[in-house]
PDB file of C-alpha atoms in Angstrom:
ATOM      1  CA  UNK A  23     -42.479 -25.081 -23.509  1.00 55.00           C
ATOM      2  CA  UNK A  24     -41.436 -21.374 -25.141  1.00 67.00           C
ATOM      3  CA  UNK A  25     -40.394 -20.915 -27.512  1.00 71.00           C
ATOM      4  CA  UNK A  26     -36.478 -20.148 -28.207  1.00 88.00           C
ATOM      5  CA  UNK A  27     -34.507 -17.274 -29.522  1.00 93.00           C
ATOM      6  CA  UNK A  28     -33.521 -19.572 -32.807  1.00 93.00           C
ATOM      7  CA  UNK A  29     -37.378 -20.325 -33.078  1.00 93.00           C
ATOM      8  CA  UNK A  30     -37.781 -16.087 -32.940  1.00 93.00           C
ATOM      9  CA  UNK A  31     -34.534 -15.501 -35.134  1.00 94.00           C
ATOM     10  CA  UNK A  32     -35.883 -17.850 -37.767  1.00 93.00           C
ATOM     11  CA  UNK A  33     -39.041 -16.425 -38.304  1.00 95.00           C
ATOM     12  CA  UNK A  34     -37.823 -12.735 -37.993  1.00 95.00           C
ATOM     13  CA  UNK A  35     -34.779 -13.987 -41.167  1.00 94.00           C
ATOM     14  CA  UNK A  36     -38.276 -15.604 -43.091  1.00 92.00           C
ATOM     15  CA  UNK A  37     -40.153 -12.307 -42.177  1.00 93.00           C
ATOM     16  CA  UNK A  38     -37.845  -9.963 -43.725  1.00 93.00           C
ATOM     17  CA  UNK A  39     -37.016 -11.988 -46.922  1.00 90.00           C
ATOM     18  CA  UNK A  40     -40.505 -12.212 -48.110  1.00 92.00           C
ATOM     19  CA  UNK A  41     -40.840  -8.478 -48.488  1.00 94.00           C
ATOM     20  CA  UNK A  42     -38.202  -8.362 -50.838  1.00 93.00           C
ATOM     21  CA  UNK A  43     -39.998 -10.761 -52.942  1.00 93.00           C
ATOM     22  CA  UNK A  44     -43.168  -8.867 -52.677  1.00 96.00           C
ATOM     23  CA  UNK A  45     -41.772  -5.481 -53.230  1.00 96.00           C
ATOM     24  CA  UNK A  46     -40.278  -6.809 -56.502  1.00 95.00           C
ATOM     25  CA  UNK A  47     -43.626  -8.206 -57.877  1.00 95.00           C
ATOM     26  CA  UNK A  48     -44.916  -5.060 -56.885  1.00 97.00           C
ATOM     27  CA  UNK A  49     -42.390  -2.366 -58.426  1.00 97.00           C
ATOM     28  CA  UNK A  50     -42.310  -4.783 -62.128  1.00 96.00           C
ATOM     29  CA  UNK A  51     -44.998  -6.759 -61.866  1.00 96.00           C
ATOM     30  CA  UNK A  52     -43.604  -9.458 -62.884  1.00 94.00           C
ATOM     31  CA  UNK A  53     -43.893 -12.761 -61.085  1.00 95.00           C
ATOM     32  CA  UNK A  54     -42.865 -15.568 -63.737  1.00 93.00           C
ATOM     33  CA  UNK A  55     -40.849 -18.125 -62.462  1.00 92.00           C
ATOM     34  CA  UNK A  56     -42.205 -17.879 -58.700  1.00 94.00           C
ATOM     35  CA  UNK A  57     -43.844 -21.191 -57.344  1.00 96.00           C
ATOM     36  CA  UNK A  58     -47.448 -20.996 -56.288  1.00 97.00           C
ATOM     37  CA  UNK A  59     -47.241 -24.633 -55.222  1.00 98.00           C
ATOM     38  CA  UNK A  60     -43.977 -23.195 -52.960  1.00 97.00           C
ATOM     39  CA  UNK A  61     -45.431 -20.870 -51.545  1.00 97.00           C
ATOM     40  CA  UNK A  62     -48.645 -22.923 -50.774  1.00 98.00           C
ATOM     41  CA  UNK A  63     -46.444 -25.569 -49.087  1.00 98.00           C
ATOM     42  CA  UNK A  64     -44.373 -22.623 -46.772  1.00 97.00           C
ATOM     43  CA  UNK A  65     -48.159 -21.526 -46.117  1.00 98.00           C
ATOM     44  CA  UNK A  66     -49.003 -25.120 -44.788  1.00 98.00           C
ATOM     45  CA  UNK A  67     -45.998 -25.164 -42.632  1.00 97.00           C
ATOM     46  CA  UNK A  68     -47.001 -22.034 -40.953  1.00 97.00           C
ATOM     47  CA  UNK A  69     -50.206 -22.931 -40.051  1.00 98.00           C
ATOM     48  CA  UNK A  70     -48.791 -26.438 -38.608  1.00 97.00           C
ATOM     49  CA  UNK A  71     -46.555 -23.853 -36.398  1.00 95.00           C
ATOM     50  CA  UNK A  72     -49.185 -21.772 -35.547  1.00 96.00           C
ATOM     51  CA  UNK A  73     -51.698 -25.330 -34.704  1.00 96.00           C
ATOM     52  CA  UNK A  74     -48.529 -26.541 -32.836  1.00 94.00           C
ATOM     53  CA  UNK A  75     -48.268 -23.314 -30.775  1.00 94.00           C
ATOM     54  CA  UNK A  76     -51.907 -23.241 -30.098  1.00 94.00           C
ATOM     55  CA  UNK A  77     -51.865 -26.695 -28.477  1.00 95.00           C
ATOM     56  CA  UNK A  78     -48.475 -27.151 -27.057  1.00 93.00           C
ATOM     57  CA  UNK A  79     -47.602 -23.088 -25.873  1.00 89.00           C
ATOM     58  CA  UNK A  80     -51.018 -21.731 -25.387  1.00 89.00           C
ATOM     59  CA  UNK A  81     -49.823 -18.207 -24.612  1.00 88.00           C
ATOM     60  CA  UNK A  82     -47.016 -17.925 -26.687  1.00 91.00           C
ATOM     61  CA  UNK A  83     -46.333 -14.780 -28.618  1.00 91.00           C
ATOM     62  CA  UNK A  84     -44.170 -16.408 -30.951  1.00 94.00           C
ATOM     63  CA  UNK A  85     -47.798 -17.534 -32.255  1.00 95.00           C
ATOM     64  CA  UNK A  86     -47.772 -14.056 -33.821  1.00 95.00           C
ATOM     65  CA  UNK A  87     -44.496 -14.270 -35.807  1.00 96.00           C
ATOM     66  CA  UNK A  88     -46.059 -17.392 -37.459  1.00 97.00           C
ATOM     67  CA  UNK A  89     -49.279 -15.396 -38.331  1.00 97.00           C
ATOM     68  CA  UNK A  90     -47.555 -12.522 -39.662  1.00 97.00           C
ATOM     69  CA  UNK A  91     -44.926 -14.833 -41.695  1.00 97.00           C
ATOM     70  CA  UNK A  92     -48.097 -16.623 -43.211  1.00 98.00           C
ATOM     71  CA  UNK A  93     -50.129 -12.988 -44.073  1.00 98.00           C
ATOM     72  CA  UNK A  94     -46.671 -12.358 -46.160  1.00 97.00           C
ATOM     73  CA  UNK A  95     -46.667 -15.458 -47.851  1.00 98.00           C
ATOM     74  CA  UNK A  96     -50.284 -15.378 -48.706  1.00 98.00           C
ATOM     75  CA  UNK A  97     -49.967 -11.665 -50.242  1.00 98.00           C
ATOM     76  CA  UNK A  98     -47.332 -12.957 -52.416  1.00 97.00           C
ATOM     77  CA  UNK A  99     -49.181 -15.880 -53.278  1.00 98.00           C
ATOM     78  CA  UNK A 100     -52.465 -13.315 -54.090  1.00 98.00           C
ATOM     79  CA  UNK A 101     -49.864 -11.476 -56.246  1.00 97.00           C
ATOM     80  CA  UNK A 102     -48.702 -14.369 -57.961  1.00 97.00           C
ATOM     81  CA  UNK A 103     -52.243 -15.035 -58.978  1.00 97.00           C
ATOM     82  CA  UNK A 104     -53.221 -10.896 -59.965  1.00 97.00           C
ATOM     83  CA  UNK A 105     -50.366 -10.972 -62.255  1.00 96.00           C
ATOM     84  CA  UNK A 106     -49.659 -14.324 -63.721  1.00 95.00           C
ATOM     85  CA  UNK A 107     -52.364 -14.052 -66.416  1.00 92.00           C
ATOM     86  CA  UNK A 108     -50.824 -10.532 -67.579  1.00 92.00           C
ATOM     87  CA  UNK A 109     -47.501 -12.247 -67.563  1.00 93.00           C
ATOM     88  CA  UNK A 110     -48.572 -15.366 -69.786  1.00 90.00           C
ATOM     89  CA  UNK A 111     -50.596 -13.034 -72.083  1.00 89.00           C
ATOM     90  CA  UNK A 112     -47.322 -11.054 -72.527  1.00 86.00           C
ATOM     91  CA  UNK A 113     -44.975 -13.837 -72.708  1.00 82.00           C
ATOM     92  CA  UNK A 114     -47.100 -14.828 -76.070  1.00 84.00           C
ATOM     93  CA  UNK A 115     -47.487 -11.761 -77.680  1.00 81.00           C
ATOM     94  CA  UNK A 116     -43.704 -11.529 -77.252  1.00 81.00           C
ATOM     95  CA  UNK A 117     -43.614 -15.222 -79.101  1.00 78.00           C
ATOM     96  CA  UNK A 118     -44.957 -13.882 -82.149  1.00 66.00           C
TER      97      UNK A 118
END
């Protein structure tokens, strides 16, 4: 089975949402209040799309919207995790 134009449309609306997020963190460098365990748990889903793909539309090229959906979510997650100390550390001093 191929995939669908609502399976493509999906992932093309999750693919250009992300960079917003990203783009953000990046310009302030600021990421308090994002979810690590979130965005863990949309990076699971992914790779159960991508699995699902694999086995049940070998040779679908909707494989690659998954892939690049999850390489967005993962460099927000590796930018949650480069700022989040500097955040906290700031967030204290600001306490005091």
């Amino acid at each position: 089975m191929k995939s669908s134009i609502w399976e493509i449309l999906m992932l093309l609306s999750f693919a250009s949402s992300w960079p917003v997020s990203i783009v953000k963190a990046l310009r302030t460098k600021i990421v308090i209040g994002k979810s690590p365990i979130f965005m863990s748990i949309i990076i699971f889903g992914y790779i159960m799309g991508i699995i699902h793909k694999i086995i049940n539309c070998p040779g679908d090229y909707v494989v690659w919207l998954y892939v690049f959906n999850m390489l967005i979510v993962g460099f927000d997650l590796f930018l949650y995790f480069l700022y989040i100390g500097k955040n906290k550390k700031e967030m204290m001093l600001n306490k005091k």
